[in-house]
Amino acid sequence: MHWAHAMLQPGVACVLDVETTGLGPTDRVIEVAAVDAHDGSVLIDTLVHPGPDVAIPAGATRVHGITNSMVAGARPWSAVLPEVLAAVGGRTLLAYNSDFDRRMTVGHARALGVDPGRLHSVQAWQCLMKRRSMWLGTTTRIRLGGRHRALGDAVAARDLLLSLRERPAHTLPAQQPNRKPTE
């Protein structure tokens, strides 16, 4: 079965996305969302308080639109993480840039002294950006585009997964093992 078709089967995968205070190792998760890959139903969608004395830089706010006042009443990652783990269950975790989402979710948990659970496992994650590049036959990282809120990005990534079920617009010529190279 084709990879995308397999990921779209009931109970197999979900698409997760996070928004953060930045891109570095000390930056924090401020929003998380996950949708079921099979039917697109929302599994979790919540803002996250980044922690005491952690402000969202203006540059990050320009990207995703999330402000300090928006997360002021949100629960901390230590309270949200168990809900994320319960929501995604044993599904494969799909993310457009899985290295980033994994690094940020696990890094924030570890900074708080909290067990990140299966989010830590590289084997639990699949990268839709890499799958898209393979599908298109390129090594170029192609931006997802967009919404830059966790739920909007998770939905856009699921839409990408749906498109990966189809053949790409171009096809590479079939290999011809008996063909001699031309000079």
XYZ file of C-alpha atoms in Angstrom:
183
model
C 0.000 0.000 0.000
C 1.259 3.467 -0.866
C 2.650 5.347 2.162
C 0.085 8.182 2.082
C -2.800 5.726 1.752
C -1.454 3.808 4.757
C -1.182 6.994 6.861
C -4.783 7.910 6.007
C -6.248 4.691 7.397
C -8.334 5.017 10.593
C -6.278 5.188 13.786
C -2.894 5.089 12.038
C -1.646 8.695 12.088
C -2.304 12.251 13.155
C -0.855 15.547 11.959
C 0.675 17.711 14.693
C 1.950 21.280 14.605
C 3.314 23.694 17.182
C 3.916 27.421 17.300
C 6.769 28.640 19.471
C 8.486 31.676 20.947
C 11.313 31.182 18.454
C 13.515 28.619 16.755
C 16.228 28.048 19.357
C 16.800 25.381 21.991
C 15.531 27.589 24.826
C 12.377 28.666 22.999
C 9.020 27.344 24.154
C 5.808 25.895 22.735
C 2.952 28.412 22.839
C 0.362 26.584 20.743
C -0.204 22.961 19.770
C -2.763 21.319 17.528
C -3.260 17.850 16.111
C -5.787 16.503 13.637
C -6.642 12.914 12.802
C -5.039 12.037 9.464
C -7.980 9.836 8.484
C -10.884 12.243 8.823
C -9.350 15.600 9.790
C -11.121 15.755 13.138
C -9.417 18.009 15.676
C -7.727 15.976 18.413
C -6.316 18.947 20.317
C -6.018 22.686 19.699
C -4.815 24.876 22.532
C -2.632 27.795 23.441
C 0.163 27.101 25.926
C 1.619 29.440 28.533
C 5.376 29.496 27.820
C 6.334 29.813 31.484
C 7.126 32.495 34.016
C 9.303 35.283 32.705
C 9.100 33.939 29.129
C 7.870 36.557 26.693
C 6.931 36.037 23.072
C 9.317 38.140 20.977
C 7.773 40.619 18.545
C 9.395 38.772 15.628
C 7.661 35.538 16.566
C 4.343 37.357 16.968
C 4.763 38.774 13.445
C 5.032 35.197 12.130
C 2.123 33.520 13.933
C 0.123 36.378 15.440
C 0.181 34.945 18.971
C 0.710 37.596 21.646
C 1.683 37.509 25.300
C -1.844 38.537 26.282
C -3.298 35.604 24.301
C -1.278 33.041 26.286
C -1.519 34.823 29.660
C -4.389 32.626 30.854
C -3.300 29.455 29.048
C -2.122 26.328 30.836
C 1.597 25.501 30.954
C 3.193 22.821 28.758
C 3.494 20.526 31.786
C -0.341 20.456 31.968
C -0.975 20.347 28.204
C 1.583 17.653 27.335
C -0.354 14.765 28.952
C -3.417 15.855 26.950
C -1.363 15.880 23.755
C -0.050 12.386 24.487
C -3.570 11.126 25.212
C -4.989 12.795 22.091
C -2.419 11.359 19.690
C -2.322 7.964 21.384
C -0.194 5.422 19.552
C -0.644 7.036 16.138
C 2.266 7.919 13.896
C 3.020 11.616 14.395
C 3.112 13.444 11.080
C 4.439 16.984 10.944
C 5.472 19.171 8.046
C 8.875 19.752 9.644
C 8.985 16.897 12.126
C 12.552 17.635 13.242
C 11.439 21.070 14.444
C 8.174 19.972 16.074
C 9.867 17.049 17.824
C 12.786 19.210 19.000
C 10.495 21.916 20.380
C 7.992 19.621 22.131
C 10.692 17.456 23.689
C 12.960 20.407 24.546
C 10.182 22.271 26.336
C 9.237 19.136 28.300
C 12.826 18.509 29.335
C 13.305 22.147 30.355
C 10.397 21.640 32.751
C 11.684 18.287 33.977
C 8.681 16.530 32.420
C 8.812 13.213 30.553
C 8.018 13.890 26.874
C 6.672 10.356 26.470
C 6.617 8.987 22.955
C 7.206 12.459 21.479
C 10.874 11.754 22.182
C 11.005 8.731 19.864
C 12.334 9.521 16.393
C 10.504 6.417 15.164
C 7.156 7.906 16.233
C 7.513 10.807 13.770
C 7.294 11.107 9.974
C 8.223 14.267 8.077
C 5.704 15.431 5.482
C 8.169 17.969 4.059
C 10.631 15.177 3.230
C 7.844 12.960 1.876
C 6.656 15.823 -0.331
C 10.166 16.395 -1.657
C 10.551 12.686 -2.466
C 7.142 12.712 -4.162
C 8.219 15.676 -6.294
C 11.658 14.203 -6.953
C 13.591 17.087 -5.422
C 15.856 17.657 -2.456
C 14.646 21.222 -2.058
C 12.763 22.021 1.131
C 9.470 23.478 0.039
C 7.589 25.691 2.467
C 4.091 24.594 3.411
C 2.797 28.102 3.041
C 0.650 29.865 5.157
C -1.476 30.182 8.040
C 1.108 30.010 10.852
C -1.272 28.976 13.575
C -0.979 25.430 14.834
C -4.421 24.233 13.751
C -4.254 25.935 10.353
C -0.825 24.452 9.704
C -1.912 20.983 10.847
C -4.915 21.134 8.506
C -2.715 22.378 5.633
C -0.253 19.548 6.281
C -3.116 17.028 6.250
C -4.282 18.506 2.941
C -0.760 17.917 1.656
C -0.957 14.305 2.861
C -4.215 13.912 0.924
C -2.496 15.220 -2.219
C 0.355 12.727 -1.776
C -2.134 9.940 -2.532
C -2.098 11.029 -6.163
C 0.673 10.757 -8.714
C 2.826 13.869 -9.089
C 2.151 16.056 -12.128
C 5.359 14.777 -13.705
C 6.738 11.281 -13.883
C 10.326 10.235 -14.209
C 11.199 7.919 -17.099
C 11.243 4.248 -16.189
C 14.681 2.777 -15.701
C 15.827 0.632 -18.570
C 18.368 -1.849 -17.151
C 19.420 -3.245 -20.564
C 19.948 0.144 -22.130
C 23.545 1.107 -22.888
C 24.623 4.622 -21.980
C 24.928 6.992 -24.918
C 28.117 8.868 -25.444
